[in-house]
mmCIF file of C-alpha atoms in Angstrom:
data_model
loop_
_atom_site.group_PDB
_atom_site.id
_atom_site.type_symbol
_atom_site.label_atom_id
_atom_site.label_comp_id
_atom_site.label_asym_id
_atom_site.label_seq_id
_atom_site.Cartn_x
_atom_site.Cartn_y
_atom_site.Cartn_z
ATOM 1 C CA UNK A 6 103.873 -31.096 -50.197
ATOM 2 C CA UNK A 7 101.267 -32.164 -47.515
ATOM 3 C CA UNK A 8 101.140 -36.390 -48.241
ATOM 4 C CA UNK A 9 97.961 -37.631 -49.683
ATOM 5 C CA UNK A 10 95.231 -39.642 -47.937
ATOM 6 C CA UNK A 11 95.134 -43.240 -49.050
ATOM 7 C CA UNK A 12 92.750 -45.759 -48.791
ATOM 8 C CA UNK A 13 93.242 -49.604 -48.490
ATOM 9 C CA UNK A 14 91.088 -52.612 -48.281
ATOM 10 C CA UNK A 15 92.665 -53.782 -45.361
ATOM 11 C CA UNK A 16 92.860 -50.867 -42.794
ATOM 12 C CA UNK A 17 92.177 -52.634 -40.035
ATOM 13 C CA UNK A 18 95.354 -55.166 -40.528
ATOM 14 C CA UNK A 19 97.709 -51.841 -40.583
ATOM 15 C CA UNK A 20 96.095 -50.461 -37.773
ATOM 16 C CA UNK A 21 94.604 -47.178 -39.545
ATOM 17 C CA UNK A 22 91.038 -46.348 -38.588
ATOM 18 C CA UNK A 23 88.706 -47.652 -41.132
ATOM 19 C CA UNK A 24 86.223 -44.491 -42.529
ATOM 20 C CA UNK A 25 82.606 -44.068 -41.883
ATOM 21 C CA UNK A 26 80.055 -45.031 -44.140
ATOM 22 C CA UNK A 27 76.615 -43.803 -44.120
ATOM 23 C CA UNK A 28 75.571 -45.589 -47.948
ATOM 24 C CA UNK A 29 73.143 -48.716 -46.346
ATOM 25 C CA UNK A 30 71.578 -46.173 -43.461
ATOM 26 C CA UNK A 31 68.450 -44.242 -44.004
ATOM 27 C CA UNK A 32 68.650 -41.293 -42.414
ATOM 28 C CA UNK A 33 65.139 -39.704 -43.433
ATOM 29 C CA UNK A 34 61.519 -40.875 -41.830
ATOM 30 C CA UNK A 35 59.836 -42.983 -44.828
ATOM 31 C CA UNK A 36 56.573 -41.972 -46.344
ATOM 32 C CA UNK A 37 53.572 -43.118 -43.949
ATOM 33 C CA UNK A 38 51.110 -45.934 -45.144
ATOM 34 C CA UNK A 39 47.953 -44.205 -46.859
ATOM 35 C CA UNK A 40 46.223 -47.286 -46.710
ATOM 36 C CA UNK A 41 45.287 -47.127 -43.234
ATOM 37 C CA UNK A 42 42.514 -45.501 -41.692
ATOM 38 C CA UNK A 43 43.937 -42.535 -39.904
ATOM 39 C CA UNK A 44 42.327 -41.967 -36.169
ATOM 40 C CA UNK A 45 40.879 -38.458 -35.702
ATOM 41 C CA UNK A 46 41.152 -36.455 -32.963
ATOM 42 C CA UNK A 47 38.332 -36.857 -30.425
ATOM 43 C CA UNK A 48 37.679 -33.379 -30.128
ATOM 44 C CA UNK A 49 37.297 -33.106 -34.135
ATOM 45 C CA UNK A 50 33.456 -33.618 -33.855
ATOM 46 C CA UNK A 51 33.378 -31.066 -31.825
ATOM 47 C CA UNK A 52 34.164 -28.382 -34.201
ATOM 48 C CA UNK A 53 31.745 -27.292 -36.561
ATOM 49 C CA UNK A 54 32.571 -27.510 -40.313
ATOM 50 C CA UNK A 55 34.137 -24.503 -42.352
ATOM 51 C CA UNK A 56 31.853 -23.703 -44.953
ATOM 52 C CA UNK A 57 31.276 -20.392 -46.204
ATOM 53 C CA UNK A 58 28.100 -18.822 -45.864
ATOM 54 C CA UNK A 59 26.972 -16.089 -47.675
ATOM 55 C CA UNK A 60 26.449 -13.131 -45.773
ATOM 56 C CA UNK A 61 23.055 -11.830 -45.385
ATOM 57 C CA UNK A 62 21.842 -7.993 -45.116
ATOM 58 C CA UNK A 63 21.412 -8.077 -41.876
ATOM 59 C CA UNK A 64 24.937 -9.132 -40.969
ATOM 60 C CA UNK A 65 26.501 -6.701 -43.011
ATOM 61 C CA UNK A 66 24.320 -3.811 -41.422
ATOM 62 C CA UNK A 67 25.730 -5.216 -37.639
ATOM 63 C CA UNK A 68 29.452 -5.106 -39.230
ATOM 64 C CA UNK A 69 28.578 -0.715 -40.679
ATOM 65 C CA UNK A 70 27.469 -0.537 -36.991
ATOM 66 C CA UNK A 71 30.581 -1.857 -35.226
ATOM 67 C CA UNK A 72 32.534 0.354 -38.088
ATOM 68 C CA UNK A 73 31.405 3.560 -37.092
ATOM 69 C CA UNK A 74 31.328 3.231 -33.406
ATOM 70 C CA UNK A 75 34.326 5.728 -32.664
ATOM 71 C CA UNK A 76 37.504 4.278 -30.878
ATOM 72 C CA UNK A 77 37.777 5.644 -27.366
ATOM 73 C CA UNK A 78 41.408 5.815 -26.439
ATOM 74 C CA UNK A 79 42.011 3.606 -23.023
ATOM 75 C CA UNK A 80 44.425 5.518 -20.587
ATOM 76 C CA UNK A 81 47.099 2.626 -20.281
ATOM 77 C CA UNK A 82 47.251 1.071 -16.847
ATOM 78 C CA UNK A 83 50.261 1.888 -14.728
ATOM 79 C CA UNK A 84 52.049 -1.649 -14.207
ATOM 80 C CA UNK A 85 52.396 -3.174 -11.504
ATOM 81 C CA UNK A 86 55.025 -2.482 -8.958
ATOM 82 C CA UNK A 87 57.226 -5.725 -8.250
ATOM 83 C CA UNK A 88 58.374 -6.093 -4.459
ATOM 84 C CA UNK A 89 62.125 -4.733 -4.725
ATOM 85 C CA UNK A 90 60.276 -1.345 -6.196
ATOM 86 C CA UNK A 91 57.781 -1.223 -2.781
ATOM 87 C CA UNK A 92 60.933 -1.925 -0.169
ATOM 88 C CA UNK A 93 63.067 0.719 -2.153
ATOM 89 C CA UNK A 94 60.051 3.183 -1.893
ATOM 90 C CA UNK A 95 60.579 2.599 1.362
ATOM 91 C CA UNK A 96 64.083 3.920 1.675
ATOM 92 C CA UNK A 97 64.688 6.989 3.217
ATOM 93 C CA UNK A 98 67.308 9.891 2.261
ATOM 94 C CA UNK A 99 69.006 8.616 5.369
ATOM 95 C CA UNK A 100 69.149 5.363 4.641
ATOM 96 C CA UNK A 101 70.615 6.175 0.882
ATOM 97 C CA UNK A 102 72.805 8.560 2.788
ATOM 98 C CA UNK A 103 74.335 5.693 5.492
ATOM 99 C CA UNK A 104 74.626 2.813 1.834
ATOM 100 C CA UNK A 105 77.126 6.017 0.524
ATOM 101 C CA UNK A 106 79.002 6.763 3.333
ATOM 102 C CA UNK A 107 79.493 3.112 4.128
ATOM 103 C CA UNK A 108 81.282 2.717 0.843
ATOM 104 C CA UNK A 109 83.072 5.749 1.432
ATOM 105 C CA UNK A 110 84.838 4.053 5.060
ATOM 106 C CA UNK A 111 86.034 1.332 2.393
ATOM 107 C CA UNK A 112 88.071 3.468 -0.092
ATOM 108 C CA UNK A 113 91.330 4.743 1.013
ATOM 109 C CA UNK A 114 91.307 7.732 -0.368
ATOM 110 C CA UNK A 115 88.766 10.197 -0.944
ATOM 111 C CA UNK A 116 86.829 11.014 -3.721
ATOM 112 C CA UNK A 117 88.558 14.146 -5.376
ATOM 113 C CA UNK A 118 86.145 15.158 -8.098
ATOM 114 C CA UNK A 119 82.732 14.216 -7.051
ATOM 115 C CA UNK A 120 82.332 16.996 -4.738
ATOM 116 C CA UNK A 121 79.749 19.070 -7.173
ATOM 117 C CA UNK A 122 77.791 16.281 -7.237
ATOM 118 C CA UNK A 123 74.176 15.072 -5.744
ATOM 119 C CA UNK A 124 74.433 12.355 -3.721
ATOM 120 C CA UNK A 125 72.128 10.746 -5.993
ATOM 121 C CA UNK A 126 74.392 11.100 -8.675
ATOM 122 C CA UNK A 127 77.531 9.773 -7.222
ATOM 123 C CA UNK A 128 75.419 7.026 -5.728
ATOM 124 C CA UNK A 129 74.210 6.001 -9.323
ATOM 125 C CA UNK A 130 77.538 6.621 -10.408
ATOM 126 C CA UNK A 131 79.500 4.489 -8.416
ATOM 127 C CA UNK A 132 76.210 1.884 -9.685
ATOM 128 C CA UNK A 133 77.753 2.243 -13.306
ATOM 129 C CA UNK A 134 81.183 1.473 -12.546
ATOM 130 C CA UNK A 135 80.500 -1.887 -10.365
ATOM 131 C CA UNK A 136 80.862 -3.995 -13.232
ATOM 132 C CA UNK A 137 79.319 -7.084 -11.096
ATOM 133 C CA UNK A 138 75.920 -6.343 -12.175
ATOM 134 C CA UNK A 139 76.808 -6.743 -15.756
ATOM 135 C CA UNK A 140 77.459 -3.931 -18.684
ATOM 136 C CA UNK A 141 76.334 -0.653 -18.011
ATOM 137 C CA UNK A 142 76.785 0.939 -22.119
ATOM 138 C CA UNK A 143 73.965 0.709 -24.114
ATOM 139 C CA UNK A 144 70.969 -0.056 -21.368
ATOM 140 C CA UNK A 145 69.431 1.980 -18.526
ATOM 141 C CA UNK A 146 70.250 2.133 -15.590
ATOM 142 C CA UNK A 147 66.397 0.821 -14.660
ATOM 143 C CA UNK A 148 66.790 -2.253 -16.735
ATOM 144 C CA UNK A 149 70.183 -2.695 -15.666
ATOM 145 C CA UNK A 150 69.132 -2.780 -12.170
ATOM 146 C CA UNK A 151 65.807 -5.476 -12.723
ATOM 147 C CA UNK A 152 68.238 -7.344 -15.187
ATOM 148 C CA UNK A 153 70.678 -8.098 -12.169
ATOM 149 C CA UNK A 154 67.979 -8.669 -9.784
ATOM 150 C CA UNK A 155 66.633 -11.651 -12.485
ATOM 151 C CA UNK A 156 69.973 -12.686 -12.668
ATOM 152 C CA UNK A 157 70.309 -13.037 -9.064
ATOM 153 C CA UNK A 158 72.969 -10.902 -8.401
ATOM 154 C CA UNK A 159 71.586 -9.089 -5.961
ATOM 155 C CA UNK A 160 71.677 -5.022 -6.907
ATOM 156 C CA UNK A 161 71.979 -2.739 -3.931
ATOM 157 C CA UNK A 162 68.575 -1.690 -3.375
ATOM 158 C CA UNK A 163 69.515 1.968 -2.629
ATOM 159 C CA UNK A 164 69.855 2.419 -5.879
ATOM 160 C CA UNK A 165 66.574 1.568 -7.063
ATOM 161 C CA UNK A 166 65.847 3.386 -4.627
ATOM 162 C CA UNK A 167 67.673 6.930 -6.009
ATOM 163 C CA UNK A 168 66.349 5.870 -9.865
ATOM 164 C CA UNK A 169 62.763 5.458 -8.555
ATOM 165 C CA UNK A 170 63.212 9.259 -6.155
ATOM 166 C CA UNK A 171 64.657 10.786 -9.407
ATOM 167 C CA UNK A 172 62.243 9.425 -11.926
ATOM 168 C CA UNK A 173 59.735 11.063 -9.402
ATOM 169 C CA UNK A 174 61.362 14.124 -9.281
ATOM 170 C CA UNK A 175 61.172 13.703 -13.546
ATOM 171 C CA UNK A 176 64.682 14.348 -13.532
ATOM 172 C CA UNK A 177 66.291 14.004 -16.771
ATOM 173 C CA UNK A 178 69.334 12.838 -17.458
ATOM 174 C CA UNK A 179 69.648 10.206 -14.962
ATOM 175 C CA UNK A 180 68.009 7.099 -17.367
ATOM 176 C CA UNK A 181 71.353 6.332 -18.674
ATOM 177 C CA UNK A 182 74.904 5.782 -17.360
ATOM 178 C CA UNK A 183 77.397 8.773 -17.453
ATOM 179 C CA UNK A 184 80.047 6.717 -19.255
ATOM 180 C CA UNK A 185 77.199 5.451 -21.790
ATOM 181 C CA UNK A 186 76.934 9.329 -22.605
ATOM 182 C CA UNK A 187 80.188 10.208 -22.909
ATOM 183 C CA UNK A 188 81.127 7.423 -25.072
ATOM 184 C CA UNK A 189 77.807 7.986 -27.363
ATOM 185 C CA UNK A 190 78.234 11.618 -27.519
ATOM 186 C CA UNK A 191 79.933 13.814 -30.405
ATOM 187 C CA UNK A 192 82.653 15.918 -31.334
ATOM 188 C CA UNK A 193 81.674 19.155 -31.406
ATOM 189 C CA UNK A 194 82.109 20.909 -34.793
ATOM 190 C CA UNK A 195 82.961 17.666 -36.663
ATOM 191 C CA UNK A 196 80.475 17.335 -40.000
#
């Protein structure tokens, strides 16, 4: 049976630590003085009072007007391109081309079952598996790529360069990482 705690008058004689008491402290802000005039803000006389008015006809025939004006829909602006996206629009097939092959020269052994692929694919492939640039499940590979570049870490910008080339092309199927699909994918013929 764990021993029980005791407490004594004279703690500090035994050498036990004495315990904390918070009884004489206030620990909330008192009331404020209503007695005192309280200063206003300097910019309260500039603001007009907020008294209702009664409307009048003619203000309620401006707000049937502005009712039955019909909404035009505004084509939403395309936004802006940031300055990675212009340099990676910049990159040419060859360039995307040398980035691959130079991490090919650093493996040492090739790649065995990659050889159907684009070289866009295994480019944005071998993007999901670097696992430098943070997690690659549950986010595109777009926002993957700008989250990194926030972060500082520097994405390869060949590969913005393939997502922006394939999102040109309207390519589908390229958004999200190929691990992301297989692990979000089905059984097929489970209920």
């Amino acid at each position: 049976m764990p021993t029980t705690r005791r407490s004594s008058g004279h703690s500090r004689a035994t050498g036990r630590q004495s315990t904390l008491s918070f009884n004489h402290r206030v620990t909330k802000p008192s009331a404020k003085d209503l007695s005192k005039p309280i200063k206003q803000s300097p910019l309260a006389k500039h603001v007009s009072s907020t008294e209702k008015e009664e409307p009048t006809a003619e203000d309620e025939a401006v707000k049937i007007e502005v009712e039955e004006e019909p909404q035009v829909a505004q084509p939403e602006p395309e936004p802006e391109k940031s300055a990675a996206e212009l340099r990676a629009e910049k990159i040419s097939d060859r360039q995307i081309d040398q980035y691959w092959r130079k991490l090919e020269r650093e493996r040492v052994a090739k790649r065995v079952h990659q050889e159907d692929l684009t070289l866009a694919e295994k480019v944005l492939r071998y993007w999901d598996v670097s696992s430098q640039y943070g997690p690659c499940v549950g986010i595109t590979r777009m926002k993957r790529w700008k989250r990194a570049d926030k972060l500082g870490l520097n994405p390869p910008l060949e590969v913005l360069a393939v997502l922006l080339k394939e999102e040109a092309k309207s390519a589908t199927g390229f958004e999200r990482a190929h691990i992301d699909e297989i692990l979000n994918s089905s059984v097929v013929g489970s209920s």
